[in-house]
Short mmCIF file of C-alpha atoms in Angstrom, two decimals:
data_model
loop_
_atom_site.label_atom_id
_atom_site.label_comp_id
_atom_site.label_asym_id
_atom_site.label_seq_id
_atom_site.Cartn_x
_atom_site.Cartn_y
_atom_site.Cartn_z
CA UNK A 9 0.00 0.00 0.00
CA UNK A 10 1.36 2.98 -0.72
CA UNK A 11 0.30 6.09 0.67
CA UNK A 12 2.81 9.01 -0.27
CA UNK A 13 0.27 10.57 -2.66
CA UNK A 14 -1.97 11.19 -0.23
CA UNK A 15 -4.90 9.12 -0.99
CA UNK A 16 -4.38 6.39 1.28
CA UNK A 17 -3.82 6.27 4.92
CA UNK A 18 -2.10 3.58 7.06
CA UNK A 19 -5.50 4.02 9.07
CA UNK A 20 -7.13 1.74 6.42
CA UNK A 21 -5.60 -0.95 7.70
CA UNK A 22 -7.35 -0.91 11.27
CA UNK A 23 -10.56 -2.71 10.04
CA UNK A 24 -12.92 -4.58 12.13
CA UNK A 25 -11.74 -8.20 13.26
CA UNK A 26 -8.99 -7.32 11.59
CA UNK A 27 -5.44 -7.74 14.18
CA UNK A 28 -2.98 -5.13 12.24
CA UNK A 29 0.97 -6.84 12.95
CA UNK A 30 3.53 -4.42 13.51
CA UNK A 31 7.47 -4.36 13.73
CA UNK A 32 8.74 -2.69 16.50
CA UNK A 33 11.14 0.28 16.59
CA UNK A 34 14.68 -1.38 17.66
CA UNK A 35 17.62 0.52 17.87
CA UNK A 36 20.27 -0.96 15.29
CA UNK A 37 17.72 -3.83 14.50
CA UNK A 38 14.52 -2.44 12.58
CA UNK A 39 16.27 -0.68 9.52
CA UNK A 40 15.93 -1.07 5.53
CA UNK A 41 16.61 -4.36 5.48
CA UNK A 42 15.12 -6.15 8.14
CA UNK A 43 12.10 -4.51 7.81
CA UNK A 44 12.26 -5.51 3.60
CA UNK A 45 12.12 -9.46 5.62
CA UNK A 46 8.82 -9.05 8.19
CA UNK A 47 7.32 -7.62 5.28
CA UNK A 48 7.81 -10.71 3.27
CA UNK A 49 6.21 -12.50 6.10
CA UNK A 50 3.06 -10.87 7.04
CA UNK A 51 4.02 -7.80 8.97
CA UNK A 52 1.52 -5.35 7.97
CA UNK A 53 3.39 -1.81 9.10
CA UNK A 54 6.81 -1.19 10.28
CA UNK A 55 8.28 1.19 12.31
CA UNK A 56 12.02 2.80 11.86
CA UNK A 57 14.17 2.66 15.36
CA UNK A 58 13.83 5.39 17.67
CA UNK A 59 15.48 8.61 16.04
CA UNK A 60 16.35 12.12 18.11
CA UNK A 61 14.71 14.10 16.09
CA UNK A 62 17.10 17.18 17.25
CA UNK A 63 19.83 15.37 15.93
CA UNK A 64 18.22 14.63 12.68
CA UNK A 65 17.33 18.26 12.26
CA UNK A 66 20.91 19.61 12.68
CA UNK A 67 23.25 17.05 10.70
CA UNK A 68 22.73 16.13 7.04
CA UNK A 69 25.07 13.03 8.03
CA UNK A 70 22.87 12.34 10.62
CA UNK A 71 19.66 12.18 8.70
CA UNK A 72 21.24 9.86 5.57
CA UNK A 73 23.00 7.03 8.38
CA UNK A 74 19.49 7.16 10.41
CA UNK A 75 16.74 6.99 7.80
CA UNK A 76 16.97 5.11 4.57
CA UNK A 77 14.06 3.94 2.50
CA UNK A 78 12.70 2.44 -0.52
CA UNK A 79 9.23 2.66 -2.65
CA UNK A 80 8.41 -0.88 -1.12
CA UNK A 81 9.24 -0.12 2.65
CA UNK A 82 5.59 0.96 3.25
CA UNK A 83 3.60 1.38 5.35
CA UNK A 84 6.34 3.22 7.29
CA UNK A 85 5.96 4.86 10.76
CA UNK A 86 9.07 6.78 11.81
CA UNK A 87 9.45 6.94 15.11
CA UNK A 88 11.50 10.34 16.91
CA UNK A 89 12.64 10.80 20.29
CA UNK A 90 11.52 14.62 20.94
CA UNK A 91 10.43 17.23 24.05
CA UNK A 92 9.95 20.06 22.02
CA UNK A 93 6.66 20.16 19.78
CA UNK A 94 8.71 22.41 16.86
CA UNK A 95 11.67 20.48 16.38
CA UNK A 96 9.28 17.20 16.15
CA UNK A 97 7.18 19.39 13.55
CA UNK A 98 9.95 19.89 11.66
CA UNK A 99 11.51 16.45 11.44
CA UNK A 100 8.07 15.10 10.55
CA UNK A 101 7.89 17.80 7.69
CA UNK A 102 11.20 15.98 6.47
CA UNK A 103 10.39 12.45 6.41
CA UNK A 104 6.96 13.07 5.66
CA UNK A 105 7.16 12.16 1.61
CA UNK A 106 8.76 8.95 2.39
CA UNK A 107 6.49 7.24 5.10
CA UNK A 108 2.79 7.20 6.15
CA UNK A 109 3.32 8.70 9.88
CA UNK A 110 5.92 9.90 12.64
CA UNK A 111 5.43 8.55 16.08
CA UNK A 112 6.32 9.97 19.56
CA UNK A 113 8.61 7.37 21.77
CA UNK A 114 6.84 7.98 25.17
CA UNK A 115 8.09 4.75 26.19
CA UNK A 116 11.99 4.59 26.39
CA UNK A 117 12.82 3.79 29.73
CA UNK A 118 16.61 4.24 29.13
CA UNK A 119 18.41 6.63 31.44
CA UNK A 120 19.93 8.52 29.26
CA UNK A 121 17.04 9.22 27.03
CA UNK A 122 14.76 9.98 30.29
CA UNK A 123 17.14 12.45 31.66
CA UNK A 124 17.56 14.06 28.17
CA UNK A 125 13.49 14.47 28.22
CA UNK A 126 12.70 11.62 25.86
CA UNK A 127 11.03 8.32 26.12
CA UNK A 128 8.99 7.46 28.81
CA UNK A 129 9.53 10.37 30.99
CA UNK A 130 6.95 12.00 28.90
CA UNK A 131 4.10 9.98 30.32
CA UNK A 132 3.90 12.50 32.75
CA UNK A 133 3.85 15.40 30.57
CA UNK A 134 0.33 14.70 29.00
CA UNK A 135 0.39 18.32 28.29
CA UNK A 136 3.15 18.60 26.13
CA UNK A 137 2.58 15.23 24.48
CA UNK A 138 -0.66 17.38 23.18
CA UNK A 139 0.86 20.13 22.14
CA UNK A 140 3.46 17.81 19.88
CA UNK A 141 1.01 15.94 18.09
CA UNK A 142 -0.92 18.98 17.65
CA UNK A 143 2.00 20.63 16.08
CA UNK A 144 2.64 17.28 13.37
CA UNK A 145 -1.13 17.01 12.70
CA UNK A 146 -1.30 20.80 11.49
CA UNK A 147 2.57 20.99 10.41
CA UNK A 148 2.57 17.90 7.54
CA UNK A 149 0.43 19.14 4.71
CA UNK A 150 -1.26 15.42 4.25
CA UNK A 151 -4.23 14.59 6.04
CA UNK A 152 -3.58 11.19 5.78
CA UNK A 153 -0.44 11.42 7.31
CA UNK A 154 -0.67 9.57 10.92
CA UNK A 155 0.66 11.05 14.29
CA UNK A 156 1.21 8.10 16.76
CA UNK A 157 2.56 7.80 20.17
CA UNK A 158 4.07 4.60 22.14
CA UNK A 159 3.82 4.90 25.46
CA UNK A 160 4.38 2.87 28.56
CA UNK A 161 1.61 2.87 31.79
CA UNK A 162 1.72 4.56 35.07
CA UNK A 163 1.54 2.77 38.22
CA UNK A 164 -1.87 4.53 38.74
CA UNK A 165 -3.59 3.97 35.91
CA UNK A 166 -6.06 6.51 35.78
CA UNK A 167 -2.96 8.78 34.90
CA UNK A 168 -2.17 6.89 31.66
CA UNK A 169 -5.85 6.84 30.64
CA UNK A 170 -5.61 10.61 31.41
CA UNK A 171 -2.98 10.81 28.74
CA UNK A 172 -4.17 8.72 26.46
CA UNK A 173 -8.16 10.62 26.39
CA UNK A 174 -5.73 14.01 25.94
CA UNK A 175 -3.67 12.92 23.50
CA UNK A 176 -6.97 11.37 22.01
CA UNK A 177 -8.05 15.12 22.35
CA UNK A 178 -5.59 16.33 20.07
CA UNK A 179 -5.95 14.18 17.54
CA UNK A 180 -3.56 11.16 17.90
CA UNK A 181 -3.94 8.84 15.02
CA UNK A 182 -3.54 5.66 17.43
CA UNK A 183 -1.73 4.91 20.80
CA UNK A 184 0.95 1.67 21.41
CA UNK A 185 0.76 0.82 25.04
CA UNK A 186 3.89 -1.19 25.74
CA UNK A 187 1.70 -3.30 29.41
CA UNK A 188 4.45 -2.15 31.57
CA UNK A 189 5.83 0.42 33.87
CA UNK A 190 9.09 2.39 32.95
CA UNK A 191 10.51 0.48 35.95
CA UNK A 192 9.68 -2.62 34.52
CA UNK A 193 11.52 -4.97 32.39
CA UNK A 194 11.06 -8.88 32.36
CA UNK A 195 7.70 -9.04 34.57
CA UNK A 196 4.38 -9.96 33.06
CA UNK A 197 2.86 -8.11 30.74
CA UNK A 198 -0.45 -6.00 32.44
CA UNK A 199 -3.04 -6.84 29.59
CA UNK A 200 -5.33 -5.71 32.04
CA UNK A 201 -4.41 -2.14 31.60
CA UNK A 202 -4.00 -2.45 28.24
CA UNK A 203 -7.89 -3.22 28.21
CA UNK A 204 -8.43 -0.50 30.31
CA UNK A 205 -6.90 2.28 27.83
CA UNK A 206 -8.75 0.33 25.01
CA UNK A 207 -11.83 0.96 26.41
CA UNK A 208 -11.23 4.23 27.70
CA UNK A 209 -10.42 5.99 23.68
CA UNK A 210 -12.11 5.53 20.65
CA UNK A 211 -8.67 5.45 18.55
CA UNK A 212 -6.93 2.38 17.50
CA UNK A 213 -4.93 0.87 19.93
CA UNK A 214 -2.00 -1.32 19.73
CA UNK A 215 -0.68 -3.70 22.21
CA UNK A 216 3.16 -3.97 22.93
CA UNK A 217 5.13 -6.84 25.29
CA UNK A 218 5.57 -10.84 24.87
CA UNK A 219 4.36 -10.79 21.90
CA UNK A 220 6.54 -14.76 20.34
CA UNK A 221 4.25 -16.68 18.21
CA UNK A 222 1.28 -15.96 16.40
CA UNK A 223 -0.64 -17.25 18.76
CA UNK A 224 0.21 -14.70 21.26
CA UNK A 225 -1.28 -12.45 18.80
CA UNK A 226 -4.97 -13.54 18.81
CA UNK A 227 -4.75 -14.04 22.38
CA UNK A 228 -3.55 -10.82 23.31
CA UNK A 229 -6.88 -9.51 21.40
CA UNK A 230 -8.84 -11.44 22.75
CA UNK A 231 -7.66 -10.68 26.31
CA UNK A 232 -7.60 -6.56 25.64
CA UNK A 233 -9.71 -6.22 22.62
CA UNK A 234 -7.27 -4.37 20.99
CA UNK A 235 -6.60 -3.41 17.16
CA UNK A 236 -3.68 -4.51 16.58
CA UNK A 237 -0.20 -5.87 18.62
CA UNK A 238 3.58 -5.06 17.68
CA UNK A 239 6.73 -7.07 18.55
CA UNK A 240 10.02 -6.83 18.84
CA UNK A 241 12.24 -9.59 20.37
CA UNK A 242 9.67 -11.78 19.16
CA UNK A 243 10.56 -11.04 15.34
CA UNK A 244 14.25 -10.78 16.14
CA UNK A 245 14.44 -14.85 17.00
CA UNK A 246 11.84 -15.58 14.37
CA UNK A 247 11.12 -12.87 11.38
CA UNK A 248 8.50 -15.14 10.05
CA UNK A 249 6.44 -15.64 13.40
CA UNK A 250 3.35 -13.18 11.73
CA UNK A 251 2.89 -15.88 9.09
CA UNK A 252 2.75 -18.83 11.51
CA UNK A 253 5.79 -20.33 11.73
CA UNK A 254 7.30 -21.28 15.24
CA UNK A 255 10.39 -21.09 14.94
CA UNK A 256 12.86 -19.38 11.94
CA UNK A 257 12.22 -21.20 8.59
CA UNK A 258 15.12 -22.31 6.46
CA UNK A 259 13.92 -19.97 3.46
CA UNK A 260 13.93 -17.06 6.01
CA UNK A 261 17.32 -17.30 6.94
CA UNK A 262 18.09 -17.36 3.18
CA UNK A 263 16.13 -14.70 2.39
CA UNK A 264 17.89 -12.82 5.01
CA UNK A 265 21.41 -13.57 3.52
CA UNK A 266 19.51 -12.44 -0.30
CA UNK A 267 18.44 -9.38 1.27
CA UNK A 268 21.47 -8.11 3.53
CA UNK A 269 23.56 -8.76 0.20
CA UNK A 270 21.25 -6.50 -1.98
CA UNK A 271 21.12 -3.87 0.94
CA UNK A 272 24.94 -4.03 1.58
CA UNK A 273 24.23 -4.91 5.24
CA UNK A 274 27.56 -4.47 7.39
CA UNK A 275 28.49 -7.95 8.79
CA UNK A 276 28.11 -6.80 12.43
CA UNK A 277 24.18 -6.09 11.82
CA UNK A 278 23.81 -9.16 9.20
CA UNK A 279 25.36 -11.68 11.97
CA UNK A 280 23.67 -10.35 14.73
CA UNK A 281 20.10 -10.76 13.13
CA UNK A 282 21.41 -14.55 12.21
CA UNK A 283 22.46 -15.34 16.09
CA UNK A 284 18.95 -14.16 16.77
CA UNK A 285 17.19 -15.89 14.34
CA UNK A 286 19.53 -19.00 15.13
CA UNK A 287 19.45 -19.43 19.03
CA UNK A 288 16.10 -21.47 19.36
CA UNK A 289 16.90 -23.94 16.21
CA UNK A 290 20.32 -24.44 17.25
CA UNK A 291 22.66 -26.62 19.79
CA UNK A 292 24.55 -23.99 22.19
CA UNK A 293 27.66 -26.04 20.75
CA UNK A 294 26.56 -25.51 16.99
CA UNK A 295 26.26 -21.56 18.45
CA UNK A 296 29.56 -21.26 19.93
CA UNK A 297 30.96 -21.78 16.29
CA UNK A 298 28.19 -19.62 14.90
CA UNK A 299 28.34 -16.63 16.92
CA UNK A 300 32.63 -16.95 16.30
CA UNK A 301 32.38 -16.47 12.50
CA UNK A 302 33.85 -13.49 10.81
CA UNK A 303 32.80 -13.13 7.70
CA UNK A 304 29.50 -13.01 5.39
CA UNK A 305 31.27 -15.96 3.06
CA UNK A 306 32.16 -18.26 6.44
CA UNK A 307 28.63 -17.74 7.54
CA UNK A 308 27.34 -18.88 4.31
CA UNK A 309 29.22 -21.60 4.28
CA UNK A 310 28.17 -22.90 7.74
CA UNK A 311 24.30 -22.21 6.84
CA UNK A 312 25.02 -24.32 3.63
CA UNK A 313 26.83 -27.08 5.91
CA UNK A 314 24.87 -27.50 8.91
CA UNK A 315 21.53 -26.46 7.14
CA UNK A 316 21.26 -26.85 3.51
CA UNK A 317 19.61 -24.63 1.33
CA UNK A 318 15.70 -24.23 0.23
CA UNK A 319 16.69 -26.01 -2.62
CA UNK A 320 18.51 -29.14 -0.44
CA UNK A 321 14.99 -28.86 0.99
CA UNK A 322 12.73 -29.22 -2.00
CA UNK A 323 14.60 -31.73 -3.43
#
């Protein structure tokens, strides 16, 4: 679908009984090329890792290593790190004729980014929050262009359903609620708040934590009633888990090595996505050797050795 003429919107997709799949934003891990893979296995909109959107506004470097593209990376949501409703404006009105929406990263619990003013620190700045997606809604000539946030949930809740129904207010296109607190890491996800914020707006809302195998999927809508559910570590160990497959298929890991190749992925990246995708299928032995290879011909060789090819399959 592609929506840069204005025509279309991303918001199409949210249809009733209809779960929309989502990458997550990843730092390092959901650029260009892995997001070219979900899409080849059922992920319906992707988002671009979490970008400081001063930093993309005051370095031309910084704007060509952070954001690449293509004419079949859509739908695309680009997601910024921002506390100032301009310099969010602005970086939207950039990236706007290449993707379908910019989202706000309420939800980084990082230090760094929370004593910078970014990420989830802005849960409690409903106010401002407001005032920035204001500012993208009226700033990006393109009605159909979507103004997201992902946010993370307040011990009380009635304070994240307060700024969800304001952000609501000013005209967020959906919300993400990643179930857990900014204190919170490995615990359970709280699908029980995620319910609560579902029923509380009348705007999509996506669901975000533990999200493994498809099945996960259905049952996290059934649980919160949600529109649609985004994962991250989840697509790392298994690109292909939207179209039903439990663990990594053979032709994804080739398609992976096809698609790093075409992109000019550096090994570093390309490796790193293959230990991922590797580490349920394999032997912590057959790993050791894996994870100790240096270069994009010796891992090709190993996948040919231990694994075979689609072909070696089919035959």
């Amino acid at each position: 679908m592609k929506t840069s003429n204005g025509n279309t919107s991303v918001m199409d997709m949210f249809q009733k009984g209809k779960v929309v799949k989502v990458c997550a934003p990843m730092v390092r891990y959901s650029k260009l090329a892995f997001r070219s893979l979900v899409r080849k296995y059922n992920c319906d909109i992707c988002f671009t890792p979490m970008i400081v959107a001063a930093d993309f506004m005051r370095s031309v470097k910084a704007r060509d290593s952070e954001f690449t593209t293509s004419e079949r990376d859509r739908p695309l949501i680009v997601q910024f790190a921002a506390h100032d409703a301009q310099t969010l404006g602005d970086a939207a009105c950039v990236v706007a004729p290449f993707s379908d929406g910019v989202d706000l990263n309420c939800g980084c619990p990082q230090r760094w980014a929370m004593s910078a003013g970014y990420g989830a620190c802005l849960i409690n700045k409903p106010e401002l929050v407001k005032e920035m997606v204001r500012t993208v809604k009226n700033q990006v000539d393109n009605p159909n262009y979507t103004a997201s946030i992902k946010i993370r949930i307040h011990k009380d809740l009635r304070q994240t359903v307060d700024l969800c129904q304001k952000a609501e207010s000013a005209g967020v296109s959906w919300i993400t609620v990643h179930g857990r607190t900014a204190e919170e890491r490995h615990q359970p996800v709280h699908y029980d708040a995620i319910k609560t914020i579902k029923d509380s707006v009348a705007i999509p809302v996506i669901a975000n934590g533990d999200i493994k195998y498809l099945r996960d999927v259905e049952s996290t809508h059934q649980l919160t009633g949600v529109d649609g559910v985004m994962a991250a570590r989840g697509l790392l160990a298994n690109p292909a888990m939207f179209a039903g497959y439990e663990d990594t298929p053979l032709e994804c890991i080739w398609d992976w090595v096809d698609i790093s190749i075409e992109h000019g992925t550096p090994f570093t990246c390309f490796h790193h996505h293959l230990i991922y995708m590797l580490e349920r299928v394999s032997s912590q032995p057959e790993r050791k050797v894996f994870n100790s290879l240096s270069s994009t011909s010796a891992v090709m060789d190993y996948l040919q050795n231990t694994y075979g090819t689609v072909q070696d399959m089919a035959a």
